[in-house]
Short mmCIF file of C-alpha atoms in Angstrom, two decimals:
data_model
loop_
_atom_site.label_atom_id
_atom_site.label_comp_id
_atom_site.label_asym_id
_atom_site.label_seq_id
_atom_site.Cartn_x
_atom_site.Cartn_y
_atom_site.Cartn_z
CA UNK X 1 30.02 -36.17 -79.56
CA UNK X 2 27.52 -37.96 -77.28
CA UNK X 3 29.21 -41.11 -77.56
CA UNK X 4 32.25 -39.77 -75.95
CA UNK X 5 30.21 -37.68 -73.53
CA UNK X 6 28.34 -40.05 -72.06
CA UNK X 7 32.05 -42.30 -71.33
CA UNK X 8 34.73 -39.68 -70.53
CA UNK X 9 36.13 -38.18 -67.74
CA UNK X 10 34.97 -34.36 -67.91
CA UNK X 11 33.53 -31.38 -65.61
CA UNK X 12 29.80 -33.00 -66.67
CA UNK X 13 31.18 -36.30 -65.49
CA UNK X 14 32.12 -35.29 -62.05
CA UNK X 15 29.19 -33.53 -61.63
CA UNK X 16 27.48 -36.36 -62.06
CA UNK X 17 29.41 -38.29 -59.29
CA UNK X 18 29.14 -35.99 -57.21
CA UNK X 19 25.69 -35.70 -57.20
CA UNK X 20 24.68 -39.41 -56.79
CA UNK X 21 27.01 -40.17 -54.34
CA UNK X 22 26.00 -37.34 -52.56
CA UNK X 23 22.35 -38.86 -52.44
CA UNK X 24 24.03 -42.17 -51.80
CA UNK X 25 25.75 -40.90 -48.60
CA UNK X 26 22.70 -38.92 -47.48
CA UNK X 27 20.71 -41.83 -47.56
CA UNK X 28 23.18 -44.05 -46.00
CA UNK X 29 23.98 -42.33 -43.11
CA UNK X 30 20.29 -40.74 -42.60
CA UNK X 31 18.97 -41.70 -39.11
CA UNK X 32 15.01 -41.25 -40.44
CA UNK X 33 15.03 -42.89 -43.57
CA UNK X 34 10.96 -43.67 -44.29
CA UNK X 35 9.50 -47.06 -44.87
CA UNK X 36 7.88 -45.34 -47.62
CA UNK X 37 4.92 -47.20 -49.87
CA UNK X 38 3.82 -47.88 -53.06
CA UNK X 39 1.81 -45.35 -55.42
CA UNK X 40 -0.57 -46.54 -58.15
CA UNK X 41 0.77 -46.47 -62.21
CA UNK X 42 -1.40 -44.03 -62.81
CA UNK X 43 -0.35 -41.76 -59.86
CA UNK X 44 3.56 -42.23 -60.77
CA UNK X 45 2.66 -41.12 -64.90
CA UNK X 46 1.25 -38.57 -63.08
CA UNK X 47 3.79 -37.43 -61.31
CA UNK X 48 6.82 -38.35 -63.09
CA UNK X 49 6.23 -37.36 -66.81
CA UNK X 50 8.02 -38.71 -70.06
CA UNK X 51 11.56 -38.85 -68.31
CA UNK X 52 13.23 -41.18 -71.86
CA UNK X 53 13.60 -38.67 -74.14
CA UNK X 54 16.01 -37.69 -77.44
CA UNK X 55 17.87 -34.75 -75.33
CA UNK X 56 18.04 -36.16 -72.19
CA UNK X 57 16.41 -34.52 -68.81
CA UNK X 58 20.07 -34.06 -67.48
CA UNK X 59 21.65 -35.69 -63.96
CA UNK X 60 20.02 -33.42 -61.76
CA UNK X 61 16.42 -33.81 -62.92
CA UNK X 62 16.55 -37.17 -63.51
CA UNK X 63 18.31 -37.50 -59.57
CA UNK X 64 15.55 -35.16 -58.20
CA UNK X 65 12.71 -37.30 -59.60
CA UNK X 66 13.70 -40.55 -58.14
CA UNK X 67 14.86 -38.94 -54.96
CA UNK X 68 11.80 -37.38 -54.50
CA UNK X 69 9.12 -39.29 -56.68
CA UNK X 70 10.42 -42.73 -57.85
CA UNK X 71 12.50 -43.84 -54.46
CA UNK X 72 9.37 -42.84 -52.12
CA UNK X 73 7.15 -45.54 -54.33
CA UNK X 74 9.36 -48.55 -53.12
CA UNK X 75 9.52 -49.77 -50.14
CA UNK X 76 12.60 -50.05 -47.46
CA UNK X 77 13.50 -53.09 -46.80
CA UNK X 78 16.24 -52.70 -44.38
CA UNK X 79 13.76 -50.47 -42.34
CA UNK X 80 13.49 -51.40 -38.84
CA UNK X 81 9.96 -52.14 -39.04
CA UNK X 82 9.96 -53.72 -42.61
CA UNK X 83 8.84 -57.15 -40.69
CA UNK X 84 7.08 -58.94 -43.88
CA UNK X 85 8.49 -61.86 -46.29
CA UNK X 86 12.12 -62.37 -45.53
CA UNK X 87 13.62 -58.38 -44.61
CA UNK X 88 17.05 -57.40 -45.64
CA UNK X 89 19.58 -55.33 -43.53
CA UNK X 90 22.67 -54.68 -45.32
CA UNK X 91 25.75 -53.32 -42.97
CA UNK X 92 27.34 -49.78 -43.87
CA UNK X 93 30.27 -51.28 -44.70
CA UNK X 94 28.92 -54.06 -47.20
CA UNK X 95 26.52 -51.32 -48.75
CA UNK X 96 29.44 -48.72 -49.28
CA UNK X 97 31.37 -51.50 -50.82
CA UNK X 98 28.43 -52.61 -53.23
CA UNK X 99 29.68 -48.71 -54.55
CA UNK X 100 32.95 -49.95 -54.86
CA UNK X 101 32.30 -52.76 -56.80
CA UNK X 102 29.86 -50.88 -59.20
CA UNK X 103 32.51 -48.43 -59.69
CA UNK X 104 35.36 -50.26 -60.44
CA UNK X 105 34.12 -52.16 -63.36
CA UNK X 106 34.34 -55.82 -62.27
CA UNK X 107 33.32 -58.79 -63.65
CA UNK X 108 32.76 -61.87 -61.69
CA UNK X 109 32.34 -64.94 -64.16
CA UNK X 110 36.49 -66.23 -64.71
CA UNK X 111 39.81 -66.36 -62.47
CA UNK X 112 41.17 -64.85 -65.79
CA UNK X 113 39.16 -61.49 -65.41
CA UNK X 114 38.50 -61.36 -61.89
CA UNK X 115 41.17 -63.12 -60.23
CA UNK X 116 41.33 -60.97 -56.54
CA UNK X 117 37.39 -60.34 -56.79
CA UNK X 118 36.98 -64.37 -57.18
CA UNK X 119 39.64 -65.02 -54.42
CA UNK X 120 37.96 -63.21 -52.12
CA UNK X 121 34.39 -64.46 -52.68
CA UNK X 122 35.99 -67.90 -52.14
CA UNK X 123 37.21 -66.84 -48.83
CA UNK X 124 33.62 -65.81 -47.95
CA UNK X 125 32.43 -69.02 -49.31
CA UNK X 126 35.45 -71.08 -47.48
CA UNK X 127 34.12 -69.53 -43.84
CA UNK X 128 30.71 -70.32 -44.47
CA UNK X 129 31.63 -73.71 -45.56
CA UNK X 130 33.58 -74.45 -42.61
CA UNK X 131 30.68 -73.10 -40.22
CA UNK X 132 28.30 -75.56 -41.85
CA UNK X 133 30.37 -78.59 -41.14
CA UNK X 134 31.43 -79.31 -44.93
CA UNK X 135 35.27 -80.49 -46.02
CA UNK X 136 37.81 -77.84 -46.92
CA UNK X 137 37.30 -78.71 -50.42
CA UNK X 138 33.93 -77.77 -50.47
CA UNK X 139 33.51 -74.70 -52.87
CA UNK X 140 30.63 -73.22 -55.13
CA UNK X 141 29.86 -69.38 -56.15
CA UNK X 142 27.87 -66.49 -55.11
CA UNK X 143 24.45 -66.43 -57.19
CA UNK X 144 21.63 -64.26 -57.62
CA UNK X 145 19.15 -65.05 -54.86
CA UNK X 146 18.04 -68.66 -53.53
CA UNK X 147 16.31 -69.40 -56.64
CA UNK X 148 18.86 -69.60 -58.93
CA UNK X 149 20.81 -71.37 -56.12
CA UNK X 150 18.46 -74.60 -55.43
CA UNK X 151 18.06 -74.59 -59.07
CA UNK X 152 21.55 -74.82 -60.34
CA UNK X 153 22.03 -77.33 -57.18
CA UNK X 154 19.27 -79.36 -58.54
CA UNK X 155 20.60 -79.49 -61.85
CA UNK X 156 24.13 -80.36 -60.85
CA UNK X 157 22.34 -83.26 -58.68
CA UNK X 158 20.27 -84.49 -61.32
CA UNK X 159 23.02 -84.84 -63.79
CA UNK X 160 25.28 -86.72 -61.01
CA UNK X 161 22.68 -89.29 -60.55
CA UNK X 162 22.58 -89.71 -64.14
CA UNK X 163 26.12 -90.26 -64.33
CA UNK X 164 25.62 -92.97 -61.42
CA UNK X 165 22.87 -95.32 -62.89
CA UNK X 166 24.95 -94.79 -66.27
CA UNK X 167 28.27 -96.25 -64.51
CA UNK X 168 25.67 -98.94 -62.60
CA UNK X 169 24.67 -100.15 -66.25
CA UNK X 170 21.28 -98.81 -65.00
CA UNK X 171 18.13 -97.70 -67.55
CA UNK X 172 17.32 -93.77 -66.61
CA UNK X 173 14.56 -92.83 -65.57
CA UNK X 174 11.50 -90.92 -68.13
CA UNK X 175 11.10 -88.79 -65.25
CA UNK X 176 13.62 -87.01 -62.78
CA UNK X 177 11.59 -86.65 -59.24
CA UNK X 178 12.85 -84.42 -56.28
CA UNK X 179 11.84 -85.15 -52.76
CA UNK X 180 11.03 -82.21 -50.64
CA UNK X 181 8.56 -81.21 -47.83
CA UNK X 182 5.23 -79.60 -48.27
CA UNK X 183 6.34 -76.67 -46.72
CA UNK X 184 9.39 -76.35 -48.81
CA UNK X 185 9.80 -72.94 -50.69
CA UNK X 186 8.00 -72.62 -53.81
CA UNK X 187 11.53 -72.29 -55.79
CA UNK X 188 11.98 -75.90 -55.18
CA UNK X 189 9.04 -76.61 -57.43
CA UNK X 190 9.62 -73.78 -59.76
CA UNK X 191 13.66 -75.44 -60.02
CA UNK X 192 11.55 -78.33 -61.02
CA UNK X 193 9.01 -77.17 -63.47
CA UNK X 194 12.35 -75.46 -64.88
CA UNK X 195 14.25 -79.30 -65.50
CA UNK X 196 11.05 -80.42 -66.47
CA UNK X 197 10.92 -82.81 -63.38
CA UNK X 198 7.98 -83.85 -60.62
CA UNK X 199 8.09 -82.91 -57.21
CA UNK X 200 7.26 -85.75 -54.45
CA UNK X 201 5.62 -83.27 -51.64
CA UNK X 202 6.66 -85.38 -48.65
CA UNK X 203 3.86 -83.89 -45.74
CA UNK X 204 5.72 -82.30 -42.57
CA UNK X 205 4.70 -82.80 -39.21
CA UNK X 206 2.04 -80.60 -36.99
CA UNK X 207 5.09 -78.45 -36.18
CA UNK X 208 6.10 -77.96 -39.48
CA UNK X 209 9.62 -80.60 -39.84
CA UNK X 210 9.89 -82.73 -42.53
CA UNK X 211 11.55 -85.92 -40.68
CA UNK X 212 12.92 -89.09 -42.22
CA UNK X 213 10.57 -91.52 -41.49
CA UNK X 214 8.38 -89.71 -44.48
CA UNK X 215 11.54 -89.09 -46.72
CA UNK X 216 12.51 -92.96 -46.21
CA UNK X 217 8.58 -93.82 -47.47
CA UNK X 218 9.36 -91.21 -50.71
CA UNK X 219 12.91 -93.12 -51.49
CA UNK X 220 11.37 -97.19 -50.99
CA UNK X 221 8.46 -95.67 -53.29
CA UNK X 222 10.19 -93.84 -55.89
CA UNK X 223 13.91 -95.49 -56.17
CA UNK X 224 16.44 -94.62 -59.21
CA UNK X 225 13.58 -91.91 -59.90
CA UNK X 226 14.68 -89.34 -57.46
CA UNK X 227 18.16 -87.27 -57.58
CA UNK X 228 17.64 -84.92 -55.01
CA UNK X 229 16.08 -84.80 -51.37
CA UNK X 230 15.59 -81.29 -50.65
CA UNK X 231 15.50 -80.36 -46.57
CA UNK X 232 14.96 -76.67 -45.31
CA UNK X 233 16.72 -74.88 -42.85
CA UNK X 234 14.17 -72.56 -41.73
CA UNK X 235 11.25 -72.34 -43.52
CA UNK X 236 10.06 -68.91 -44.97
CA UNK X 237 6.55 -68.74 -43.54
CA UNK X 238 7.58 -69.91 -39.75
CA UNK X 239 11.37 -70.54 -40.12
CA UNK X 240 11.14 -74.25 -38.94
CA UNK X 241 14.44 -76.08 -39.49
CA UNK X 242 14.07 -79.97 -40.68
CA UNK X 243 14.86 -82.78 -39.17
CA UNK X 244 18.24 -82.75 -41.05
CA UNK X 245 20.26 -84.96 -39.26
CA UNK X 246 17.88 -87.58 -39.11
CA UNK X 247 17.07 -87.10 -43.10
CA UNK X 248 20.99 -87.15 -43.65
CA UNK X 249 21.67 -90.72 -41.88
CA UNK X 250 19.44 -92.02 -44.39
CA UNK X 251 22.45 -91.58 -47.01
CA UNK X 252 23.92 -94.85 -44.78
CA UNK X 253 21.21 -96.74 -46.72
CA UNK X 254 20.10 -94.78 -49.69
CA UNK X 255 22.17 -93.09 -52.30
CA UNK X 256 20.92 -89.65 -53.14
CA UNK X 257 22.18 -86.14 -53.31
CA UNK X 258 21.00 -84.45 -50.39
CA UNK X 259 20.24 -80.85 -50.85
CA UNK X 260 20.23 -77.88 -48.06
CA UNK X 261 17.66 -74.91 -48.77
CA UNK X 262 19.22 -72.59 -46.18
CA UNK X 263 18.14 -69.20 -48.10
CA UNK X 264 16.86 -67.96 -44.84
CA UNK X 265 17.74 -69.69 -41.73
CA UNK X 266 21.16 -71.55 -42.23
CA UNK X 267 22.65 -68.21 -41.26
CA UNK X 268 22.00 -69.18 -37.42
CA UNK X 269 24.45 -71.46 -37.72
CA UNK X 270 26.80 -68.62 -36.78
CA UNK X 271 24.92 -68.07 -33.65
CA UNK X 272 26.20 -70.81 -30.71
CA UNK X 273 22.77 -71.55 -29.61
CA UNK X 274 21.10 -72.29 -32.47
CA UNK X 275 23.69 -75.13 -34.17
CA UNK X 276 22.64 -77.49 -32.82
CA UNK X 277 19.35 -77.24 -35.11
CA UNK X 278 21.49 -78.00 -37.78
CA UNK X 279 23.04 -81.19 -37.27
CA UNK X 280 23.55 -83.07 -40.18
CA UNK X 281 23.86 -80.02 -42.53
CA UNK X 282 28.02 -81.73 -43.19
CA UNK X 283 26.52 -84.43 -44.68
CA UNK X 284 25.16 -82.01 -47.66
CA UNK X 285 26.00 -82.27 -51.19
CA UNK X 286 24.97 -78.96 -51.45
CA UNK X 287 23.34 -76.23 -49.73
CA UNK X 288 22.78 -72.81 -50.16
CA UNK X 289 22.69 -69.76 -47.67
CA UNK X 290 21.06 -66.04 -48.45
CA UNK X 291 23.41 -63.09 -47.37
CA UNK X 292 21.05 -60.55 -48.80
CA UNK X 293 18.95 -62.66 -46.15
CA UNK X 294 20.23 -62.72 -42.46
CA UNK X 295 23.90 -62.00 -43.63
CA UNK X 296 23.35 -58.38 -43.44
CA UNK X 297 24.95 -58.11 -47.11
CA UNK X 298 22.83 -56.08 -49.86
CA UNK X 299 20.70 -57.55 -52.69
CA UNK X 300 21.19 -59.78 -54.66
CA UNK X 301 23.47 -62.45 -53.08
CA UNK X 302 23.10 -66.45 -52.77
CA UNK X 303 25.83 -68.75 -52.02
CA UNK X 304 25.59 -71.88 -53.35
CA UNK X 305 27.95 -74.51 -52.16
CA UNK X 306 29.12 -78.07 -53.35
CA UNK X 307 30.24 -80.57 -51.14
CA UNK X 308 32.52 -81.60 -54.52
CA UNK X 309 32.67 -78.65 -56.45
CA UNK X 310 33.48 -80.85 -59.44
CA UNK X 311 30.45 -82.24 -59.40
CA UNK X 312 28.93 -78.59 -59.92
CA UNK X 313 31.48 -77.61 -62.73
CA UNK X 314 30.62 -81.01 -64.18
CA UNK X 315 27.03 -79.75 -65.02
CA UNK X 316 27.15 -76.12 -65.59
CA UNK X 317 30.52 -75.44 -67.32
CA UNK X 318 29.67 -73.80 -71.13
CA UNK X 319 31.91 -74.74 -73.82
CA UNK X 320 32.00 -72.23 -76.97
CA UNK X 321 35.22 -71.45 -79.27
CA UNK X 322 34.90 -68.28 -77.89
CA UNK X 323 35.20 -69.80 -74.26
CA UNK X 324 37.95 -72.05 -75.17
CA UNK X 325 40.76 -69.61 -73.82
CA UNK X 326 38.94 -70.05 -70.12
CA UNK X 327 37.62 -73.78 -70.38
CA UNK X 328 40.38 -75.07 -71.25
CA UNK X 329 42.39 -73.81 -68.11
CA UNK X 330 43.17 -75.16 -64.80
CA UNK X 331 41.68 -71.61 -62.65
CA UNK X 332 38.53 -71.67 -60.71
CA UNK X 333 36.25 -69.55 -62.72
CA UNK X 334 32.65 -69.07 -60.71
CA UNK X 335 30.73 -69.36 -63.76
CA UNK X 336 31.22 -73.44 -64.12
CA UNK X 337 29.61 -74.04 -61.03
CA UNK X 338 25.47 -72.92 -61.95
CA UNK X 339 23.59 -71.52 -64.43
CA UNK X 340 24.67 -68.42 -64.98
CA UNK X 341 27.48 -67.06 -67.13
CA UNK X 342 27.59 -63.32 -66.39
CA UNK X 343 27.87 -62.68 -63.28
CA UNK X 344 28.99 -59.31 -60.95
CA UNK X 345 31.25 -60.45 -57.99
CA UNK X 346 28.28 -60.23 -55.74
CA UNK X 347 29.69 -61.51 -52.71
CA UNK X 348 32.29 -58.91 -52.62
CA UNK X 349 30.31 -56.52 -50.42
CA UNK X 350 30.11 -59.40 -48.02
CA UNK X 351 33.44 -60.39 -48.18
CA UNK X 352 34.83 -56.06 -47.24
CA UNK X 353 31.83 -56.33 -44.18
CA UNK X 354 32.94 -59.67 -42.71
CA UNK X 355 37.01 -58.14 -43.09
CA UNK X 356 35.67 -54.70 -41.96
CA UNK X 357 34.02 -55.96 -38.57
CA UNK X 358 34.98 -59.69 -37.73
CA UNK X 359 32.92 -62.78 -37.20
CA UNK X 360 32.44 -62.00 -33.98
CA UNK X 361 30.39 -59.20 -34.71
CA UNK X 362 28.43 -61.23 -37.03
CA UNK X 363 27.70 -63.90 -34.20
CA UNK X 364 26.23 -61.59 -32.19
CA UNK X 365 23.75 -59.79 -34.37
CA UNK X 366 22.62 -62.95 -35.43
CA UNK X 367 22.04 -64.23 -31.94
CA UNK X 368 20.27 -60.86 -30.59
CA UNK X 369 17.45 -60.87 -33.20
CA UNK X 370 17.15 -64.77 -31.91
CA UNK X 371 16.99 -63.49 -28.35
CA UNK X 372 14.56 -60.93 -29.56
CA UNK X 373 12.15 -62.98 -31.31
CA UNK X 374 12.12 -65.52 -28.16
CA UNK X 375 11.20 -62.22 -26.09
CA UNK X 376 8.22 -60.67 -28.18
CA UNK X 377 6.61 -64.72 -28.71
CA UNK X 378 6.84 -64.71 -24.84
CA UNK X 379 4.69 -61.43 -24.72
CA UNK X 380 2.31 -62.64 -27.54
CA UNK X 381 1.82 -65.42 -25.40
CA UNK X 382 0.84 -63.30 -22.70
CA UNK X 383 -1.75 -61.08 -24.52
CA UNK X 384 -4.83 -63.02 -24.14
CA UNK X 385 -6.19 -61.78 -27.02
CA UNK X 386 -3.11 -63.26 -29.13
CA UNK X 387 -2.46 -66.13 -30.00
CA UNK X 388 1.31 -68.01 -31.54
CA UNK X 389 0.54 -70.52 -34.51
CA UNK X 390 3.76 -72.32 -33.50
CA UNK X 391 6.19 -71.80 -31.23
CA UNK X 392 9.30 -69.98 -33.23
CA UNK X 393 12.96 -71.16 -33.72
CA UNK X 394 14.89 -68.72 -35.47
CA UNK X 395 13.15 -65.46 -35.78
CA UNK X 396 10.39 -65.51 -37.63
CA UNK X 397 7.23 -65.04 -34.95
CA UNK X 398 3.83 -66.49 -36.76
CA UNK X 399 0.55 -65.35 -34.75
CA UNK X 400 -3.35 -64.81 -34.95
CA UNK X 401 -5.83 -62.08 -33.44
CA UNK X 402 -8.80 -63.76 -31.66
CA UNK X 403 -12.02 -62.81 -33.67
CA UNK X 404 -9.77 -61.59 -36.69
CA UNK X 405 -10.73 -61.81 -40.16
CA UNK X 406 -8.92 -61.72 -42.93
CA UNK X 407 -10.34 -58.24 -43.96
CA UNK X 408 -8.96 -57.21 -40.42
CA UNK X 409 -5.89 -58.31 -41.09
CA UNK X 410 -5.93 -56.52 -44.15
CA UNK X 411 -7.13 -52.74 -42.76
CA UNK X 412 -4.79 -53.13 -39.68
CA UNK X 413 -2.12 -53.81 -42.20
CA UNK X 414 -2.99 -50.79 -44.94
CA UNK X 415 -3.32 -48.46 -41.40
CA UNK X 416 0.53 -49.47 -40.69
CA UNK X 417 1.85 -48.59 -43.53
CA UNK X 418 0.00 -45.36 -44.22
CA UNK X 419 0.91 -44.30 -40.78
CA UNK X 420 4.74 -45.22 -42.11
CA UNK X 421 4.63 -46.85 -38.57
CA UNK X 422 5.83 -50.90 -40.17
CA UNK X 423 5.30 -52.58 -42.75
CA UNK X 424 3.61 -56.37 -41.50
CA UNK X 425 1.28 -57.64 -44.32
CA UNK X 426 -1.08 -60.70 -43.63
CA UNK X 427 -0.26 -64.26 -43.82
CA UNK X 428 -2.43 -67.15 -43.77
CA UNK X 429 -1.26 -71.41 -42.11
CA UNK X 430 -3.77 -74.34 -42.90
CA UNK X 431 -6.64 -71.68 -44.13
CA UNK X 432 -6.42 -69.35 -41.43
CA UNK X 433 -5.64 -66.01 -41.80
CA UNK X 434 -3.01 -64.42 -39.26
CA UNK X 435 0.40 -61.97 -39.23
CA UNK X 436 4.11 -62.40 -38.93
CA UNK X 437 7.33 -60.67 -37.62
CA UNK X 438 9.94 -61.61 -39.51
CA UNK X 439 12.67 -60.16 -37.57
CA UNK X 440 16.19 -59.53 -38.88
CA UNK X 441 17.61 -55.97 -38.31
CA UNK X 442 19.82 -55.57 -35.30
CA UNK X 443 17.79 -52.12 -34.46
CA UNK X 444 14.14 -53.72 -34.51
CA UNK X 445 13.95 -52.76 -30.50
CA UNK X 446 11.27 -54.83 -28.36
CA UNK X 447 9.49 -51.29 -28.06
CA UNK X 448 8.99 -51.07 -31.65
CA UNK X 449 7.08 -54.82 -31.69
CA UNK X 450 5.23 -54.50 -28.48
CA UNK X 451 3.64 -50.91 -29.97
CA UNK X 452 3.01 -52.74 -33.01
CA UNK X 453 1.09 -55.54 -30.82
CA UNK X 454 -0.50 -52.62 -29.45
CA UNK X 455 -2.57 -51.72 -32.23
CA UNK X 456 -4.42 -54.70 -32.47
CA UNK X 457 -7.62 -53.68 -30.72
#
């Protein structure tokens, strides 16, 4: 019977394993893997035929067209040269792991089902809490990327200031408002559209920091009305860090929940020369950090963190009869503390890479693609046909071409990537076109960014 083909241990069964972890290890340990690119919808029907079908196309066809069709249409983004958006660049150790944890039939959402998975994502999440400066009671759960972390942070701060004007006697607002700069990721305001709330775009500075003398304007203006101040720690587009600490002492006057979107750039943290960008991140209620990001950990990984986890398990926990047997216990169970309900113990892979190599390690990744990014801004500066939009902080280089339009931009791009030489799409600041490295993998090499420079005749 299919039904007990498809689940049992058998000679077709091992086949099967064998096969795709055979791709999985080629690919893994392959010391050319391709950038690759994108083909059109009508070139992959092409190419790929019906593949869904009532008999099946069996394990090795169906490997053999996405190893050699399907996987070639997507892009690598732990390449080297993938230097667009926000890269990824997983560690061997985390990415064998994410095997692991596929295999082995885990699920992530309760203490009662997952008890050694959840203890050691809470380990992970315990280290990064202490790095950022927050209480050892400070606690949250791995997520699925930074949008479903500012969200369920948003939420969980919304409903606390509810519960404050409520024990103040106070009337609630019609309409929640969150405070956040211009230049603040888009997920803020999609978190908001979400909870049905307005966003108060505070503007940043020429340089790109929200500071508090425009976030103190936003609270006298708006009052009760706001339940979250959002501040970024390194923006996506230029990875500027706010003025946190000065945005935090305004909690000495104001009550608010103050919110940390650290998807990207909290992760330098770990790195000793960049903390001190970060003061004021203990004063957080909540923040949030990538792994997937500059954490080296495969996709797709967010940890969110309370300051009071209570406060998070306050708003998100579910109640159903059929949920009785795990709300009414005493165990930390991931799944109270945001939106989501299932959940796979994402930040396992993480949790094996940190054990596997040591923080150490960690620190100094981090730090080299800082040093790295400081080097090639010093050499765009020196190219006098170049030209940096701002001076970096973490490692994301912004930069224009003298004479450049954005249809140059766009050809010098497509020739990259058909070339498989990077991938480094166009971006655009204040209506001007220009480009980006967005530099996160320990083996981008100062060679490889200076060549890429080079093309830009």
């Amino acid at each position: 019977m299919d039904a007990v083909r498809m689940h049992a241990a058998s000679p077709e069964s091992t086949a099967i394993v064998d096969a795709v972890l055979d791709y999985s290890r080629r690919r893994m340990l392959a010391a050319d893997v391709p950038l690759d690119k994108p083909q059109t919808e009508a070139e992959l029907n092409r190419l790929v035929g019906a593949t869904i079908t009532d008999a099946g196309l069996g394990a090795q066809r169906a490997l053999s067209v996405f190893e050699h069709i399907l996987a070639p249409a997507c892009l690598t983004t732990s390449h080297p040269l993938y230097l667009s958006f926000i890269p990824t660049a997983p560690t061997m150790a985390a990415i064998a792991f994410d095997l692991v944890v596929s295999a082995s039939g885990l699920y992530g959402g309760s203490w009662l089902e997952g008890a050694g998975a959840v203890h050691a994502e809470n380990e992970v999440l315990s280290f990064l809490a202490g790095e950022f400066g927050l209480p050892d009671t400070a606690g949250g759960v791995f997520v699925q990327g930074g949008t479903i972390g500012n969200l369920s942070a948003l939420v969980a701060a919304r409903e606390a200031a509810k519960a404050r004007l409520v024990a103040q006697g106070k009337e609630l607002p019609a309409r929640w408002k969150i405070v956040c700069s211009a230049e603040a990721h888009s997920s803020n305001k999609s978190a908001a559209r979400v909870m049905d709330a307005d966003v108060v775009l505070v503007p940043a500075g020429d340089d790109g920091m929200l500071r508090a003398d425009a976030v103190r304007e936003a609270l006298d203006t708006h009052g009760d009305e706001i339940c979250a101040v959002v501040v970024t720690a390194g923006s996506t587009n230029f990875g500027i860090v706010d003025d946190i600490e000065a945005i935090a002492a305004l909690k000495d006057e104001y009550d608010f929940w103050l919110h940390v979107d650290g998807a990207y750039g909290l992760t330098a943290m770990l790195a000793p020369a960049a903390r001190s960008r970060f003061r004021g991140v203990e004063r957080a209620d909540s923040v949030i950090v990538d792994p997937h990001k500059w954490l080296f950990a495969p996709f797709d990984c967010c940890a969110l963190i309370y300051r009071e986890p209570d406060q998070g398990r306050r708003a998100h926990t579910q109640h159903a009869e059929y949920l009785d047997t795990l709300t009414d216990a005493d165990e930390f169970s991931p799944s109270d503390y945001s939106i989501q309900l299932t959940r796979r113990p994402r930040g396992l892979p993480m949790w094996f890479s940190l054990a596997t190599y040591g923080v150490d390690a960690y620190r100094e990744a981090i730090g080299a693609t800082i040093a790295l990014t400081e080097r090639i801004a010093a050499e765009i500066s020196r190219r006098p046909e170049l030209r940096l939009v701002r001076d970096p902080q973490l490692s994301v280089v912004v930069f224009e071409r003298d004479g450049w339009e954005r249809a140059d931009y766009d050809r010098w791009s497509a020739e990259l990537l058909d070339s498989q030489r990077a991938f480094v799409v166009p971006s655009s600041h204040a209506g001007r076109p220009n480009t980006r490295f967005a530099i996160l993998n320990p083996l981008t090499s100062f060679e490889d960014l200076t060549g890429i420079l080079d093309t830009m005749k």
